[in-house]
Structures are given as structure tokens and as C-alpha cells.
Coordinates of C-alpha atoms in Angstrom, one line a residue:
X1 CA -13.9 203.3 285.4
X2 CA -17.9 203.3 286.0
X3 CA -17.7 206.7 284.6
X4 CA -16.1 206.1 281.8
X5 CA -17.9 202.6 280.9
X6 CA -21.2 204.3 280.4
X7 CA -19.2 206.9 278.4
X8 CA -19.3 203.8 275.5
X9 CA -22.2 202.2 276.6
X10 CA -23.7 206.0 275.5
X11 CA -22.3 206.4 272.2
X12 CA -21.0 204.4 269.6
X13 CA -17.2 204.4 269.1
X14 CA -16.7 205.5 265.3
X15 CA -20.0 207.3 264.8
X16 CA -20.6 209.2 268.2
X17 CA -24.4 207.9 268.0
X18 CA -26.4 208.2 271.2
X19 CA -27.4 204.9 273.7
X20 CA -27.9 206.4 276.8
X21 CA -29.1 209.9 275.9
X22 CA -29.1 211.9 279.0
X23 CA -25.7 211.2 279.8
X24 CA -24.6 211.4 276.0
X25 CA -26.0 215.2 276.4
X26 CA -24.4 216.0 279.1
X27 CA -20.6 214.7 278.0
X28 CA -21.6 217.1 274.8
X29 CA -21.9 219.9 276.8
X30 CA -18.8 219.5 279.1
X31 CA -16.2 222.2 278.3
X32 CA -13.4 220.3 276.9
X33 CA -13.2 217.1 274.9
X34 CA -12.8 213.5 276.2
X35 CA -11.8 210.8 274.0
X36 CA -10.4 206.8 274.5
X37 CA -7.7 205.8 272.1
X38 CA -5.7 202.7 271.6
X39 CA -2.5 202.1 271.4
X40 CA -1.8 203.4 268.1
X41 CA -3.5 206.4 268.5
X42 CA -7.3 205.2 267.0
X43 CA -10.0 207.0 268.4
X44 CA -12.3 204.6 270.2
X45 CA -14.7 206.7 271.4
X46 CA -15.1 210.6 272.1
X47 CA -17.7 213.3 273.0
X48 CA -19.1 216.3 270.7
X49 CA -16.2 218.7 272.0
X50 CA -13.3 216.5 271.4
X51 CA -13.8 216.9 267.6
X52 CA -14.1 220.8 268.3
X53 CA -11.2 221.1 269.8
X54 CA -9.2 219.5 267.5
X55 CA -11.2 221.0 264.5
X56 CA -13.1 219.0 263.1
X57 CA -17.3 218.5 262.0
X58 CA -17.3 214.9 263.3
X59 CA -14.8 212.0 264.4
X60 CA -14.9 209.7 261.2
X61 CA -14.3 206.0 261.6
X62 CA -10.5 204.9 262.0
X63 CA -9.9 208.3 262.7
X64 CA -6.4 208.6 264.5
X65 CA -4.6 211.4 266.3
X66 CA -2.1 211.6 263.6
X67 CA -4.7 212.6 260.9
X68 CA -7.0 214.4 263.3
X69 CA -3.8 216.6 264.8
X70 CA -2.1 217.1 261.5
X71 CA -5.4 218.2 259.1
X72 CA -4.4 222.0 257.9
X73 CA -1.6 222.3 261.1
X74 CA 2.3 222.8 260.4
X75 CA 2.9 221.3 263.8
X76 CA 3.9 217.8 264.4
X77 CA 1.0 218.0 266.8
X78 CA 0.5 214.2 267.8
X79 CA 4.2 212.9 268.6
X80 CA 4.4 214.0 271.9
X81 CA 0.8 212.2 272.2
X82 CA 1.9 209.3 270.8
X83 CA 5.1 209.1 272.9
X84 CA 2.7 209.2 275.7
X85 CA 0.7 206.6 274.5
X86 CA 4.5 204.3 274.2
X87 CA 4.9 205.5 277.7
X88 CA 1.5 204.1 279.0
X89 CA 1.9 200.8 276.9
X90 CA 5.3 200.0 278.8
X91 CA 3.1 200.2 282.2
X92 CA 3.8 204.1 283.3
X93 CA 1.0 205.6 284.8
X94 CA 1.8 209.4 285.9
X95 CA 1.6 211.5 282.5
X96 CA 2.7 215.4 282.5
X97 CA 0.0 217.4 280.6
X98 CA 1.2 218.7 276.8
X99 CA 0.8 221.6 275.2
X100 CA -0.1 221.4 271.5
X101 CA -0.2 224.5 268.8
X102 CA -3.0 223.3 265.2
X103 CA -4.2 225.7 262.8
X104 CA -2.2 226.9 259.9
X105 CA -0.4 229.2 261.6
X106 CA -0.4 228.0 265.0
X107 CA -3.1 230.4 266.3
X108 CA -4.3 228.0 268.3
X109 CA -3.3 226.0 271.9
X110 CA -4.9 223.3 273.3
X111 CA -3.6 221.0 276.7
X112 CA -4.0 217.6 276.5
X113 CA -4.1 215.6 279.9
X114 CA -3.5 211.6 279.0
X115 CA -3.9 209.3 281.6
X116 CA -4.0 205.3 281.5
X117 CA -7.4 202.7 281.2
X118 CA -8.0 199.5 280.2
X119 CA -11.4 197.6 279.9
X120 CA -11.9 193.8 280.5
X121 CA -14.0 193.6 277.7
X122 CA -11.7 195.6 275.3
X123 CA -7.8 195.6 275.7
X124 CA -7.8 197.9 272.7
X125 CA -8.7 201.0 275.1
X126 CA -5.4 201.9 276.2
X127 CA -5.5 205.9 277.3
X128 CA -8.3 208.2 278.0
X129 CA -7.4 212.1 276.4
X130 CA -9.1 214.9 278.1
X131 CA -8.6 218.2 275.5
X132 CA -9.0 222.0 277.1
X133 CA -8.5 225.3 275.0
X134 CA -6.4 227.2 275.9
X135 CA -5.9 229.6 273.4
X136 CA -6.8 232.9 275.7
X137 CA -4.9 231.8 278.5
X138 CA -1.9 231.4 276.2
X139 CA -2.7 234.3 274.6
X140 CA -2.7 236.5 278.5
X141 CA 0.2 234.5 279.3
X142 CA 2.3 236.0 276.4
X143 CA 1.0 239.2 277.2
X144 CA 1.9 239.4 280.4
X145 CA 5.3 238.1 280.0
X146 CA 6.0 240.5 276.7
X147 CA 5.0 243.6 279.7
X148 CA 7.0 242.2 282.2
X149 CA 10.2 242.2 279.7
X150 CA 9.2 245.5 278.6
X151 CA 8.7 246.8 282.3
X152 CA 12.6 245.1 283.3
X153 CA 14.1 246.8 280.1
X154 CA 12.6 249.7 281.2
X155 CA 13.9 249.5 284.9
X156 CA 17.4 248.8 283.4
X157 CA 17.1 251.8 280.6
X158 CA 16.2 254.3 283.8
X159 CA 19.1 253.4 286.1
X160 CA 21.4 253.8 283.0
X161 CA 20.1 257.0 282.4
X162 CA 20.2 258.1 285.8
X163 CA 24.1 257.2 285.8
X164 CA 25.1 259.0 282.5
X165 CA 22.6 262.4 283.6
X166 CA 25.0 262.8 286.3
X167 CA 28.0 262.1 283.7
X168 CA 26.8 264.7 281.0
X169 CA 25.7 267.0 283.8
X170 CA 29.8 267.1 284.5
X171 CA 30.9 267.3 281.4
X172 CA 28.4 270.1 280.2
X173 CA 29.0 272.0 283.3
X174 CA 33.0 272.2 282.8
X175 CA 32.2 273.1 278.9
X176 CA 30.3 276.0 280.1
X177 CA 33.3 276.7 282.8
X178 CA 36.4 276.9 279.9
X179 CA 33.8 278.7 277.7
X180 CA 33.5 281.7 279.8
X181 CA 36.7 282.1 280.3
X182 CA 37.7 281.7 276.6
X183 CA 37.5 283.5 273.5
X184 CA 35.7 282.0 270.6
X185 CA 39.8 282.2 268.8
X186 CA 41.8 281.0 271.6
X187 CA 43.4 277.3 270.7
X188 CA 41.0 274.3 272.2
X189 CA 37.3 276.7 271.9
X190 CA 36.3 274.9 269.3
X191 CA 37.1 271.3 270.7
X192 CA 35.3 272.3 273.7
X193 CA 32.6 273.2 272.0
X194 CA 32.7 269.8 270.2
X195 CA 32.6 268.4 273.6
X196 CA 29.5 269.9 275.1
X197 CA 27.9 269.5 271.5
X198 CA 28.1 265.7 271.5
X199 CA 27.4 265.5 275.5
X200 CA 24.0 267.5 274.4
X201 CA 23.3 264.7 271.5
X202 CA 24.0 261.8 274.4
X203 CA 22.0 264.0 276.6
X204 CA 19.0 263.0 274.1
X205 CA 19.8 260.0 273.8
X206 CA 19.1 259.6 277.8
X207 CA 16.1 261.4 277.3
X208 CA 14.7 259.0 275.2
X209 CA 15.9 256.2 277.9
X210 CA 14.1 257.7 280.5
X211 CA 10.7 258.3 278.0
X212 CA 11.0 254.9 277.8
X213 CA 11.1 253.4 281.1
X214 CA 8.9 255.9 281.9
X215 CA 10.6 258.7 284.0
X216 CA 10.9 261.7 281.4
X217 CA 10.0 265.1 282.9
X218 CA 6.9 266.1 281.4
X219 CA 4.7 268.9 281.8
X220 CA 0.5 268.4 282.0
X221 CA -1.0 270.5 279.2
X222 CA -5.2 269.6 278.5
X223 CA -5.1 270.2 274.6
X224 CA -7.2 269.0 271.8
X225 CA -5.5 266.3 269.8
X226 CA -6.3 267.8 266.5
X227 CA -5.2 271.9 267.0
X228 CA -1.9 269.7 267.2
X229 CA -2.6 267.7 264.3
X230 CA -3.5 270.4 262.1
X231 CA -0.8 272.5 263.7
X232 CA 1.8 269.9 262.6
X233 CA 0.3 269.6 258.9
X234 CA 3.0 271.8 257.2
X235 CA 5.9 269.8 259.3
X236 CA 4.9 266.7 258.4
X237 CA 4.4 267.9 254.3
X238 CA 7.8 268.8 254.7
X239 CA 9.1 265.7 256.3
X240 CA 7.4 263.1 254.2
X241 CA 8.6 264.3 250.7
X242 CA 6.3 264.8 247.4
X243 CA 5.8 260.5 246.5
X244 CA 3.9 260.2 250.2
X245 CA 0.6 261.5 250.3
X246 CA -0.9 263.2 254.0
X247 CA -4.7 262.4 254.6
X248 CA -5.7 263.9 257.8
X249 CA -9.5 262.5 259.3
X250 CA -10.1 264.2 262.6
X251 CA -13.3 263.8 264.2
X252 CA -15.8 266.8 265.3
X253 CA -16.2 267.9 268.9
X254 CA -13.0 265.5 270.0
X255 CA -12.5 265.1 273.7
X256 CA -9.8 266.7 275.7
X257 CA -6.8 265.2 276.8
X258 CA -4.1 266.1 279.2
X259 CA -0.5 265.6 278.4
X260 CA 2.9 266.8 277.3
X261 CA 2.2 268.7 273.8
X262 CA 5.5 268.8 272.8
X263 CA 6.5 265.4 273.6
X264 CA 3.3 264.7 272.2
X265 CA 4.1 266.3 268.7
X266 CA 7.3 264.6 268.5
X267 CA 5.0 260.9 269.3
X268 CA 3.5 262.3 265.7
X269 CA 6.6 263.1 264.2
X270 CA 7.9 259.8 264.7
X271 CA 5.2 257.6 263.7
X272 CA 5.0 259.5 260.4
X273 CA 8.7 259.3 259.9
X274 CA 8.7 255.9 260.4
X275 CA 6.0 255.3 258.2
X276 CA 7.6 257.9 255.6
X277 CA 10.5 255.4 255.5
X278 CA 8.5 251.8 255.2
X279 CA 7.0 253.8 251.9
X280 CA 10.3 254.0 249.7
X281 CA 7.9 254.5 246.3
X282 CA 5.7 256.5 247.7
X283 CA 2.3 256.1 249.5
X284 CA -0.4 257.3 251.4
X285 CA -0.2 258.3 255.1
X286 CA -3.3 258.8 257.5
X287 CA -3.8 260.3 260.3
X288 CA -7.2 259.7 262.2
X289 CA -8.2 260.8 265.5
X290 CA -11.6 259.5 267.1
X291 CA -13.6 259.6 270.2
X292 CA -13.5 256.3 272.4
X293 CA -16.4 255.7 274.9
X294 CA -16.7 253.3 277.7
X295 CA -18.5 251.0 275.4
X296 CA -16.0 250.6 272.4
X297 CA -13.3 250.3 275.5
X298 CA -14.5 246.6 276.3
X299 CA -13.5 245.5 272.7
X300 CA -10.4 246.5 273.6
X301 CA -9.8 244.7 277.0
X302 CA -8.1 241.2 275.2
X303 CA -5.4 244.1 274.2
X304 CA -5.1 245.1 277.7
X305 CA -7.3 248.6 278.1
X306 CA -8.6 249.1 280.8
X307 CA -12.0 250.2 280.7
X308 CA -13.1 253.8 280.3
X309 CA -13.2 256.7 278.1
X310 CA -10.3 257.5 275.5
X311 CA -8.9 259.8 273.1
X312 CA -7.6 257.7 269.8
X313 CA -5.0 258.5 267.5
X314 CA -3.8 256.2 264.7
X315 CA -1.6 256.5 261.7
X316 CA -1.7 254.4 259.1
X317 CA 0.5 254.0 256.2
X318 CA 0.4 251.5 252.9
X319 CA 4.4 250.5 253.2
X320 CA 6.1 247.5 253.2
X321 CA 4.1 246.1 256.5
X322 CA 5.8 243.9 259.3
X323 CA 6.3 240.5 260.1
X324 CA 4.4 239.3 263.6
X325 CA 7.9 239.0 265.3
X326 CA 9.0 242.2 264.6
X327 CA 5.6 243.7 265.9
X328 CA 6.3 242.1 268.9
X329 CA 10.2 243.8 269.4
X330 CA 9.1 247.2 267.7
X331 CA 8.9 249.1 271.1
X332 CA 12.2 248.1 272.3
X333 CA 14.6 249.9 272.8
X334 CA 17.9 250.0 270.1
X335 CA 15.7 247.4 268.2
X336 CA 15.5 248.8 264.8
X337 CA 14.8 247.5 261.2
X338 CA 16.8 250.0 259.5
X339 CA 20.2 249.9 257.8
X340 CA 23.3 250.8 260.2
X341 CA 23.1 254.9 260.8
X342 CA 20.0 255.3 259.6
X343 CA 18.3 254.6 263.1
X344 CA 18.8 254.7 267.3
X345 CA 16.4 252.5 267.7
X346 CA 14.7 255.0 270.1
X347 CA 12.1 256.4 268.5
X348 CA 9.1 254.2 269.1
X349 CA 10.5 253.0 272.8
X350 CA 9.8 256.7 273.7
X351 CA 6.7 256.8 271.8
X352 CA 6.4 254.1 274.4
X353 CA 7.5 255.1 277.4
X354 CA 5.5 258.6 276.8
X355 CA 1.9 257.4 276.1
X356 CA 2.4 255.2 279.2
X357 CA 3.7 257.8 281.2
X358 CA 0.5 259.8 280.5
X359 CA -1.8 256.8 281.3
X360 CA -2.6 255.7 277.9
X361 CA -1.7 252.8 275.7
X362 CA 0.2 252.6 272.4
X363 CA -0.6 249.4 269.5
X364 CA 0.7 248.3 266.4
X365 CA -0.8 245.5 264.0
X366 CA 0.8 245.2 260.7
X367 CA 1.3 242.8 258.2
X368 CA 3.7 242.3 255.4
X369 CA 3.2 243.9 252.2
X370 CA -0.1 245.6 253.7
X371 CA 1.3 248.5 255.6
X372 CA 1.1 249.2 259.4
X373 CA -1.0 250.8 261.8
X374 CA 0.0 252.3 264.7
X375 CA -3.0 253.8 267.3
X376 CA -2.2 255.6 270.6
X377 CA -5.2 255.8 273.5
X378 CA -4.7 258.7 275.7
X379 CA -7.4 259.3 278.6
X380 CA -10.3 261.5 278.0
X381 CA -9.5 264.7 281.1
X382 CA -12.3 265.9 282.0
X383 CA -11.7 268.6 284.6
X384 CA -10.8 271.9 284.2
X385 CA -10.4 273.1 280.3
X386 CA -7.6 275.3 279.9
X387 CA -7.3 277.2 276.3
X388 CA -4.3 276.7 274.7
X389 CA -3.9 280.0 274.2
X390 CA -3.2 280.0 277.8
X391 CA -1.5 277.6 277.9
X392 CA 1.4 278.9 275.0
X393 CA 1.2 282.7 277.3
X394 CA 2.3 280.4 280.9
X395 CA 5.0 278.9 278.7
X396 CA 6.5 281.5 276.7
X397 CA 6.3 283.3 280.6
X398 CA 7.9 280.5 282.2
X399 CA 10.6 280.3 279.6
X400 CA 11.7 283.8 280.2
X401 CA 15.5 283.4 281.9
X402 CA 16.8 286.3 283.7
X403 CA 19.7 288.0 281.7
X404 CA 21.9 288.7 284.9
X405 CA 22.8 285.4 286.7
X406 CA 24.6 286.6 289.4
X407 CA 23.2 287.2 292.9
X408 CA 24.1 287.0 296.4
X409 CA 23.3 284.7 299.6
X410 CA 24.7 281.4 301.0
X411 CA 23.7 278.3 299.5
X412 CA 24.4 274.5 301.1
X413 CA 24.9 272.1 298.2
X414 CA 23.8 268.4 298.7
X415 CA 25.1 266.1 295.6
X416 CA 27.1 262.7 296.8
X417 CA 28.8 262.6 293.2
X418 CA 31.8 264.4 293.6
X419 CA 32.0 265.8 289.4
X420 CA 28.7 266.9 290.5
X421 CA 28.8 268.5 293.5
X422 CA 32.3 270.4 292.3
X423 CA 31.3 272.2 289.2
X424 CA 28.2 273.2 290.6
X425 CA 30.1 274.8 293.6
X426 CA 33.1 276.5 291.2
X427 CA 29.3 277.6 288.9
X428 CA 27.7 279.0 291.7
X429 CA 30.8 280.7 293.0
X430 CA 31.4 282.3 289.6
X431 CA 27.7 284.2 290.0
X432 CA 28.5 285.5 293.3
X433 CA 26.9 283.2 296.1
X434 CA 28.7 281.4 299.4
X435 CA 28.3 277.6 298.9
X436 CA 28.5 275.1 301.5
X437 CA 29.1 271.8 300.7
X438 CA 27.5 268.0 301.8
X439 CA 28.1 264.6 300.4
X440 CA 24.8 263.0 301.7
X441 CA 21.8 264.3 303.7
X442 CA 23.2 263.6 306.9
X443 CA 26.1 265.8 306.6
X444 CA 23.9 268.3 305.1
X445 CA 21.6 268.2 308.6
X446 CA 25.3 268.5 310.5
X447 CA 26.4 272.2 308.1
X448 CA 22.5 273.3 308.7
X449 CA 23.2 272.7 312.8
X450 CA 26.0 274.5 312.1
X451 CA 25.0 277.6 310.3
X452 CA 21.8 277.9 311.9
X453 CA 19.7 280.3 310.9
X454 CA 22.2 281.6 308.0
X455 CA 21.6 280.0 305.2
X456 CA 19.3 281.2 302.6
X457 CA 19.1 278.2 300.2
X458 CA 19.2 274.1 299.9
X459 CA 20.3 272.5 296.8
X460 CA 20.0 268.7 296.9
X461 CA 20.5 265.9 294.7
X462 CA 17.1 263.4 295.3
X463 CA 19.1 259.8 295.0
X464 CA 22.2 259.9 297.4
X465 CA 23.5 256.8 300.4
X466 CA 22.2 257.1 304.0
X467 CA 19.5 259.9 303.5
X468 CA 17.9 260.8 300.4
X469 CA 17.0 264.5 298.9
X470 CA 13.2 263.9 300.2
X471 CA 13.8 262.6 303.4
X472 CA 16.4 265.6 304.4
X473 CA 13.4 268.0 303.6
X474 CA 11.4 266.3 305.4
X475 CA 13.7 266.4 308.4
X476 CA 14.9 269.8 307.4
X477 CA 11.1 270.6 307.8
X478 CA 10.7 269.7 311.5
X479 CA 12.9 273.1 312.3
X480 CA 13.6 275.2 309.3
X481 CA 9.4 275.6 308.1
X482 CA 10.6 278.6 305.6
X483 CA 14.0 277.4 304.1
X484 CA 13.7 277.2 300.4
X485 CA 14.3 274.3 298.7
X486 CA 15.9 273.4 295.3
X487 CA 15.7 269.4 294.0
X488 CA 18.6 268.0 291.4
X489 CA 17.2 265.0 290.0
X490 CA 17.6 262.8 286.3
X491 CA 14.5 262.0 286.8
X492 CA 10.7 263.7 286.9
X493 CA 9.9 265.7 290.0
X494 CA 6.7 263.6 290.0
X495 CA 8.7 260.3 290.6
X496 CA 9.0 262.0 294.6
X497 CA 6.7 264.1 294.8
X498 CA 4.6 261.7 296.4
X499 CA 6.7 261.2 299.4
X500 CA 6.5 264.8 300.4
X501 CA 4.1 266.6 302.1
X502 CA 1.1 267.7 300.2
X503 CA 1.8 271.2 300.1
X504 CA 5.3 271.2 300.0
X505 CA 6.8 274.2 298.2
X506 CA 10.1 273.0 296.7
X507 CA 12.1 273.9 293.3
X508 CA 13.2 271.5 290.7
X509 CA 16.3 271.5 288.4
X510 CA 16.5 268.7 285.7
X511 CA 19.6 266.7 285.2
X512 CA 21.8 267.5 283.0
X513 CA 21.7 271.4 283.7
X514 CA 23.7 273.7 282.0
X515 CA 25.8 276.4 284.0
X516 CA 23.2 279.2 283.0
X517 CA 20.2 277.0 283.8
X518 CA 21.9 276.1 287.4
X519 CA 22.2 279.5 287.7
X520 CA 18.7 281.0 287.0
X521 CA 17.2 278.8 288.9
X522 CA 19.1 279.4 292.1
X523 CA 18.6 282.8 291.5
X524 CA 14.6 282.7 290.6
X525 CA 14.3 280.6 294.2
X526 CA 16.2 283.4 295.9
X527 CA 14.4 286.2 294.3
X528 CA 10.7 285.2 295.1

């Protein structure tokens, strides 16, 4: 009360002019506003900040909440103010603080705390208002919430995925089991081959689940983002049509980054097909890739970079443009703005799910009628350089399957999904091998006891009850040092590597496999 009585006896109510200076200066330079209104919501007195926060030059005579509030805002900003004030006039004292949106288009938050006072000398007075922006904090807030929805879609999307891998890696399998023992004119070929065509389709479907929520197997390739620019010119011609027109801007002496190029080529492919279609008559796409140092990384920290060095991609189209809600949904996945059949819904949730699987950070800001701009940050790598020469030799090496798949030895299957476990047994059998069989890593440890010493080869599924694929090597480690090691898994071998040993040699087989892939493999770990 003593505070706020030499709050007026230090400024004039309408006019905000000065009695008592030194405290006048120091209420103007408080961080939030202060003001004493009376029951109708007339502004008694207030400091400097108050007409700040509410945007305004100066607090005019008469001024009330209404008019201050409601000046260039589509909000009804001051009822739940003045409902407080009714609340305070019929004696309650304990107010709950209120959130409150102004500006034009509601760019702007403020929290208003309104608490009770009454002078002897004026029972006008009826409610001091203290006003704090909170703009950023709203601004984090929705942030935060928007990645925490994204990172539970993403959870859900994986464990989906995971379930129909093992689904598709069944009904693949049999495919390839009726196909080798058909001809291409017996009756029911062809409907098989319908079979294992759409299983593939789902089977990318799942892909782009797991790119998503972040758990696609990718392979780290250090490449310069424009070789694949420039390499993807003619594909890109081709896709956008003759009415689009293709700028490309890339920047001399760009950094490296490490990542998948072909998932990375497909990001591309994507963003400029999307674009493609947002320019029905025509336009101009551009692609622009640019050097980001630590320095131009702290403009981007309210977006959520984390400081450093980056490698930036954007393309830009001049199309139709977005509203803010839909820029807000555009990574999710199934959400799509396109007519029915035109779109999965997929494309940018793995455009997603990929740059933050390789440590970057994907953006869009359009507007309606203006077009749309999408710009990816990967990480600058800055170890070893690798040419990509090199690189394209180790793939088109690795890529190399053996032509004959049979072989010999006795192998101990691991997979506690029965579809699984039995193709890949009647598979494996067909090439020549002894398989043993095991529901779980504890009754593989019990047909390894058993066969001591006589079996040549482990292949385990990683996610099973009781003991997982990991934790049997590791057990399997403690008296088998040599026994090779084979890991069936929907997901990236990186998602467990982790919990091994650091220089654990092990094989990996990516769900859903086909019969020949199962195949080679076993027979590539046997081999070497």
C-alpha cells in the first residue's frame, strides 16, 4: 500500500507526469507495466511500460482497458479483465493470472496479474494490473509442445513399422518360396506375384514410417551437397515439366557433409515435387545451397539450432504459398493437402525423419499466394574426406550378390515371431544349411549348450521377450569369442549398436528381407 501510494504521489494519473522523480524513473524502467484502474476499467494511474505493453505512445486521459486492449487487436482482449474487475468489486480477493493475445494477428501474448486495492482518499482505485510479455516464452512453449507431438507420432509411426516389417517380411518370404517352385505359366504365378508386388509398395510405405520417426537404415557417405545437386539437374528437368522453370545457386568451396546420398537425393526430389505441384501455371523453382558458420547459427537459435557450423539447402518455389496452420502440420505424417490419390502424405514426414536422423534440421515458412520455402541444415563433417568416386567403387562392390546361394553349415535361428522364424528356416533349408531353431534368447543359450562347439552361425532377431538379440551376444560372448553373428532387425543397426561392445564384429540383415537377400547374407558371413 505504501508502495503503491508513492506510485501516484509520483505521477499524475492521466498524464504520467513526474512528482517524485527518482522513484518515477525507477517504476519506468521496471520490466513489465503496472497500472491502477477503477472499476470500470479507467486507467488511474500507470508507469512508462504499461503503455508498451499494451501498445501504445502514451496513456491518454479517460483511457480504459477496453479501448487500450482492443486498438488494432481482433481479440476481445479486455473481458476477461473486466470480469476480474466484477470479481474484485463483489469483495474476491485471490485472482488467477490471464493470458491475453493483441496485435492484428495475435502475434503477441501478454499475462496480466490483477489483484485488489483500495485508497482512503480515492475509492475509485479498485485493482492494481501488473502486465509482463510474454511473447517468447509463448513462442518456446509452442515449440516445444509442436516437438513433443512430433517426437510421440514418431514413437507410434516406429512401433507400427516394426510390426508390419515382420508382416511383409512373411509374406515376401512365402512369395519367393511358391515362386521357385513355379513356372511363370502355372495357374496362381501371376497372383503371387501381385502379392509380393504390393507387400514391396507397403514395404515403402514402412520405410517412410521409420524415416520419420527416425529409425531408417542409413548409410554415412561425406559428399558435397552440390555434385548431388548438379547430378540431379536432368531428373529434376524431367520431373518438373516445361511451365516450371529450374534455377540452381550453389555456393563456391561448400563444406562437406556426411549423410545418406541417396536418401538425400530423394529429400531433393520431394521438395521439388512438391513445389512442382503448388505451381499448377507454371513457375520458378530454386535451389540454393550456402555455407553456414557459427556466427549466422545464433540467428537461428529462436528456430531451435543449436549452435555450430552448417551446410544449408533451401528450395524455393513462387506457388500458391501456405497458410500458418498448415506450415505447422506439413511434417506430419498422412497430412497432406492434395486431392485423394494424389498423395501418402509421407513425403515431407521422411524429409523429416531423415535430416534429423543425420543431425540436422528441416524449416518451412510460407505464405499464401507468395510461394514457400523450404531449407534443410545438415552439419558441416569435418574429418576424414572421402571422394565420391570412392565412395560409388565401395558401393557398386558392396552391392555385388553372389550368384550361387546355396552353402553348407549349421545355423541356430533366433526370431520369436513364428511367420518369421518358419520361412526363414524352410529358406535356409532350401540353400542347403542345418537350422536350429529358438523362440527367444534364452532357448537359444539352451540349443548353443547343446550343440556345443557345432554350430557355425547365429541368426537373431534384435527385439524378442525375456532376452533380447544384444543381450544373447553379449552372453553368447562370455564362451563362444569367435561365433559369428548375424542381426534381423526393422530397424537401423545403429539403434543397438550402442549396447554392444565397441569392437564387436556382428552382421546385419534389414527387415523385410527377401529369400535371396536372407540367403547371401548367411552365406557372405559363412564365407569370410
Amino acid at each position: 500500500v505504501v508502495v503503491q501510494k508513492r506510485i501516484d504521489e509520483g505521477r499524475d494519473a492521466a498524464t504520467g507526469v513526474d512528482g517524485d522523480s527518482g522513484l518515477a524513473r525507477f517504476l519506468d524502467n521496471a520490466p513489465f507495466g503496472i497500472a491502477t484502474v477503477d472499476a470500470t476499467g479507467r486507467i488511474i494511474s500507470s508507469n512508462s511500460p504499461f503503455a508498451r505493453m499494451v501498445g501504445v505512445g502514451r496513456i491518454a486521459r479517460r483511457a480504459t482497458i477496453a479501448k487500450l486492449l482492443n486498438k488494432g487487436s481482433k481479440t476481445n482482449a479486455h473481458a476477461p479483465i473486466m470480469a476480474a474487475l466484477d470479481q474484485i468489486s463483489q469483495g474476491e480477493s485471490l485472482i488467477d493470472p490471464i493470458d491475453i493475445t493483441l496485435g492484428s494477428k495475435s502475434e503477441q501474448t501478454r499475462r496480466v496479474f490483477v489483484t485488489p486495492f483500495r485508497r482512503d482518499n480515492d475509492a475509485n482505485e479498485t485493482a492494481i494490473l501488473y502486465v509482463v510479455d510474454t511473447t517468447e516464452q509463448k513462442v518456446l512453449e509452442l515449440q516445444f509442445a509442436q516437438s513433443q507431438k512430433m517426437e510421440a507420432v514418431g514413437k507410434l509411426a516406429g512401433g507400427i513399422a516394426h510390426d508390419f516389417n515382420n508382416v511383409l517380411t512373411v509374406i515376401i518370404g512365402l512369395s519367393d518360396l511358391f515362386l521357385q517352385t513355379r513356372r511363370p505359366t502355372d495357374a496362381g504365378y501371376n497372383d503371387i506375384m501381385q502379392i509380393k508386388s504390393n507387400a514391396k509398395r507397403v514395404a515403402g510405405t514402412v520405410r517412410h514410417l521409420l524415416a520419420f520417426s527416425r529409425k531408417q537404415t542409413l548409410s554415412a557417405d561425406v559428399m558435397m551437397l552440390n555434385d548431388v545437386v548438379q547430378d540431379l539437374g536432368y531428373t529434376l528437368s524431367r520431373l518438373l515439366g516445361e511451365r516450371v522453370e529450374l534455377k540452381v545457386n550453389c555456393q563456391r568451396d561448400l563444406w562437406y557433409v556426411k549423410a545418406d546420398t541417396s536418401k538425400f537425393e530423394q529429400v531433393v526430389i520431394n521438395l521439388a515435387v512438391n513445389a512442382r505441384d503448388a505451381m499448377p501455371k507454371g513457375g520458378r523453382l530454386t535451389i540454393r545451397t550456402k555455407n553456414v558458420t557459427e556466427r549466422d547459427s545464433l540467428k537461428l537459435t529462436d528456430q531451435g539450432v543449436v549452435r555450430g557450423e552448417y551446410v544449408l539447402i533451401e528450395v524455393k518455389d513462387t506457388g500458391t504459398g501456405m497458410s500458418q496452420e498448415v506450415v505447422e502440420k506439413i511434417f506430419e505424417p498422412f497430412y497432406t493437402t492434395k486431392e485423394v490419390g494424389k498423395g501418402t502424405g509421407l513425403g515431407l514426414s521422411s524429409v523429416y525423419g531423415f535430416v534429423k536422423q543425420t543431425g540436422g534440421y528441416v524449416y518451412a515458412d510460407s505464405k499464401l499466394g507468395k510461394g514457400s520455402a523450404f531449407r534443410v541444415y545438415l552439419p558441416r563433417h569435418q574429418g576424414e574426406i572421402i571422394s565420391q568416386e570412392m565412395i560409388s567403387n565401395a558401393k557398386a562392390e558392396s552391392s555385388e550378390q553372389p550368384q550361387d546361394l546355396t552353402g553348407t553349415g549349421r545355423v541356430l535361428l533366433v526370431e520369436d515371431e513364428d511367420g518369421v522364424r518358419s520361412f526363414a528356416t524352410r529358406a535356409l533349408k532350401r540353400q542347403g544349411y542345418e537350422v536350429l531353431e529358438a523362440s527367444s534368447g534364452v532357448e537359444a543359450l539352451e540349443v548353443l549348450a547343446e550343440y556345443d562347439g557345432t554350430i557355425d552361425l547365429v541368426v537373431s532377431d534384435v527385439v524378442m521377450p525375456e532376452m533380447d538379440g544384444p543381450s544373447l551376444l553379449k552372453e553368447l560372448r562370455k564362451t563362444h569369442k569367435d561365433l559369428k553373428f548375424v542381426f534381423m532387425s526393422g530397424y537401423p543397426d545403429d539403434a543397438f549398436a550402442k549396447t554392444l561392445d565397441e569392437n564387436e564384429v556382428y552382421g546385419f540383415l534389414a527387415k523385410p528381407f527377401t529369400l535371396p537377400q536372407l540367403a547371401a547374407k548367411v552365406k557372405e558371413e559363412l564365407t569370410n
